[in-house]
XYZ file of C-alpha atoms in Angstrom:
214
model
C 96.865 142.440 122.579
C 98.011 146.068 122.568
C 99.451 147.626 119.424
C 102.316 149.981 120.241
C 103.635 152.206 117.479
C 107.354 152.965 117.689
C 108.548 155.803 115.492
C 111.068 158.591 115.192
C 113.052 160.456 112.600
C 116.214 159.042 111.047
C 119.169 158.742 113.425
C 117.165 159.036 116.625
C 117.997 155.550 117.955
C 114.804 153.713 117.089
C 116.449 150.359 116.407
C 118.250 150.434 119.759
C 114.997 151.340 121.505
C 113.215 148.464 119.781
C 115.849 146.177 121.257
C 114.985 147.398 124.746
C 111.357 146.388 124.183
C 112.538 142.941 123.093
C 114.435 142.649 126.392
C 111.014 142.783 128.079
C 109.734 139.961 125.894
C 107.710 142.270 123.657
C 107.616 141.090 120.019
C 108.753 143.814 117.610
C 107.717 144.090 113.982
C 110.329 145.957 111.927
C 108.655 147.482 108.867
C 111.987 148.400 107.263
C 113.273 144.850 107.656
C 110.056 143.516 106.139
C 110.480 145.773 103.101
C 114.118 144.702 102.804
C 113.010 141.058 102.635
C 110.378 141.923 100.028
C 113.068 143.582 97.895
C 115.599 140.766 98.283
C 116.093 137.887 95.861
C 112.869 135.897 95.755
C 110.935 138.651 97.547
C 107.327 139.222 96.598
C 107.950 142.856 95.638
C 110.777 142.249 93.176
C 108.582 141.450 90.172
C 105.958 144.193 90.502
C 108.500 146.869 91.492
C 110.691 145.920 88.535
C 107.724 146.271 86.193
C 106.716 149.644 87.619
C 110.291 150.998 87.686
C 112.353 149.363 84.926
C 116.030 149.114 85.701
C 115.843 149.096 89.496
C 116.128 145.305 89.770
C 119.747 144.185 89.755
C 120.851 140.592 90.255
C 117.335 139.464 91.069
C 116.812 142.002 93.863
C 115.557 145.563 94.026
C 118.452 148.001 94.262
C 117.141 150.299 96.988
C 119.431 153.180 96.041
C 118.314 153.091 92.389
C 114.712 152.913 93.534
C 115.221 155.799 95.925
C 116.565 157.918 93.088
C 113.505 157.092 90.994
C 110.940 158.128 93.596
C 112.727 160.924 95.456
C 110.927 164.184 94.811
C 108.267 162.469 92.652
C 104.991 162.116 94.602
C 103.307 160.129 91.834
C 106.163 157.628 91.644
C 106.140 157.256 95.418
C 102.395 156.687 95.303
C 102.842 153.893 92.741
C 105.533 152.296 94.878
C 103.433 152.451 98.026
C 100.502 150.862 96.202
C 102.736 147.866 95.524
C 104.577 147.571 98.811
C 101.996 148.493 101.454
C 99.626 145.540 100.789
C 102.572 143.124 100.875
C 103.829 144.552 104.161
C 100.275 144.413 105.518
C 100.009 140.701 104.778
C 103.385 140.057 106.408
C 102.311 142.051 109.459
C 99.151 139.971 109.855
C 101.295 136.845 110.005
C 103.388 138.505 112.714
C 100.233 139.350 114.701
C 98.971 135.783 114.484
C 102.285 134.354 115.676
C 102.553 136.841 118.563
C 98.986 136.137 119.673
C 99.583 132.385 119.540
C 102.556 132.864 121.872
C 100.399 134.777 124.357
C 101.923 138.225 123.868
C 100.048 140.959 125.737
C 101.453 143.647 123.426
C 103.477 144.042 120.255
C 105.608 146.918 119.017
C 105.352 148.050 115.414
C 108.586 149.776 114.403
C 107.374 152.106 111.628
C 109.520 155.100 110.611
C 106.692 157.001 108.879
C 103.944 156.104 111.343
C 102.514 159.619 111.622
C 103.146 160.519 107.994
C 101.046 157.572 106.793
C 98.300 157.995 109.402
C 99.092 154.640 110.988
C 99.191 156.144 114.488
C 95.376 156.178 114.519
C 95.402 152.360 114.644
C 97.745 152.161 117.629
C 96.826 151.813 121.287
C 99.836 153.970 122.128
C 102.635 155.712 120.264
C 106.257 155.897 121.409
C 108.509 158.476 119.747
C 112.288 158.151 119.901
C 114.087 161.474 119.997
C 117.521 163.034 120.397
C 119.034 166.516 120.017
C 119.251 167.661 116.389
C 123.046 167.986 116.513
C 123.414 164.424 117.764
C 120.951 163.151 115.165
C 122.908 164.789 112.350
C 126.220 163.446 113.655
C 124.843 159.901 113.870
C 123.353 159.942 110.384
C 126.335 161.502 108.621
C 128.562 158.818 110.163
C 126.698 156.171 108.151
C 128.484 154.803 105.064
C 127.417 156.573 101.884
C 125.410 159.260 103.659
C 125.799 162.867 102.544
C 124.417 166.112 103.989
C 122.251 166.518 100.890
C 120.745 163.053 101.206
C 120.179 163.537 104.915
C 118.339 166.811 104.300
C 116.230 165.150 101.589
C 115.220 162.378 103.997
C 114.332 164.886 106.710
C 112.158 166.783 104.223
C 109.974 163.679 103.855
C 109.538 163.221 107.606
C 107.407 165.068 110.116
C 109.428 167.395 112.321
C 110.712 165.848 115.542
C 108.937 168.480 117.659
C 105.609 167.605 116.057
C 106.129 163.899 116.613
C 106.927 164.506 120.251
C 103.788 166.583 120.663
C 101.647 163.800 119.205
C 103.217 160.930 121.167
C 101.985 159.207 124.284
C 105.575 158.506 125.337
C 108.976 159.851 124.324
C 112.245 157.959 124.710
C 115.228 160.296 124.910
C 118.311 158.587 123.474
C 120.708 161.494 123.856
C 121.549 160.719 127.480
C 123.008 157.245 127.092
C 121.795 153.672 126.783
C 121.014 153.147 130.465
C 118.770 156.208 130.528
C 116.909 155.104 127.398
C 116.553 151.538 128.671
C 115.067 152.803 131.942
C 112.514 154.862 130.034
C 111.443 151.815 128.032
C 111.040 149.829 131.251
C 108.771 152.546 132.625
C 106.747 152.606 129.398
C 106.242 148.835 129.416
C 105.170 148.969 133.074
C 102.702 151.766 132.288
C 101.237 149.896 129.327
C 100.733 146.783 131.422
C 98.855 148.783 134.058
C 95.261 149.517 132.926
C 95.132 152.570 135.220
C 98.204 154.122 133.600
C 97.648 153.048 130.010
C 96.957 155.977 127.636
C 93.790 156.301 125.631
C 93.884 155.878 121.878
C 94.433 157.528 119.465
C 97.546 159.572 120.197
C 96.669 163.090 121.363
C 97.736 166.251 119.595
C 99.155 167.611 122.828
C 101.778 165.434 124.440
C 100.857 163.203 127.348
C 103.156 162.373 130.248
C 106.440 161.264 128.768
C 108.867 159.146 130.791
C 112.312 160.664 130.977
C 111.239 164.284 130.569
């Protein structure tokens, strides 16, 4: 079973692209959704995160905005948080793998926003980066409720530059040219991954490989 890393900076259209993989019957693991469940009422992360960061648990769930304020710009705090959350996400991901394998999946997509930043790309059979023009990215993100230019810039500062991600990817999905164009690129990627003669070698290269849609 192939492990396909799906990543991209905020506002690039990663969730939409993940949906295109699902249309091909490819199971998708959403790391953000997994963390959300861990932070929700009854989630396994609520207790330990509340102990490490007093005051961030409200109504039995982790308030993600309060937590973000506690760790933003504090590498040590972020390190403590990751030490709590990463093992829990890892266990959840193993369950996902087992279920996908039992269903006969030939590949799975791991939707991980900070795939390169955490070094997770080295464990993937291929990496797909979702990208769009910077102006479009900014417009999309600032249209989100509660988003401000300052917060957007702070998030970008924690993420690898889009150009660097593109250079390290096996495939790039361009979402700035409409849904049909992006969907067609995903179809080509899935076809390439299912063809042993076209499948890229792991890990992801520093220089970009052939990228559908470019």
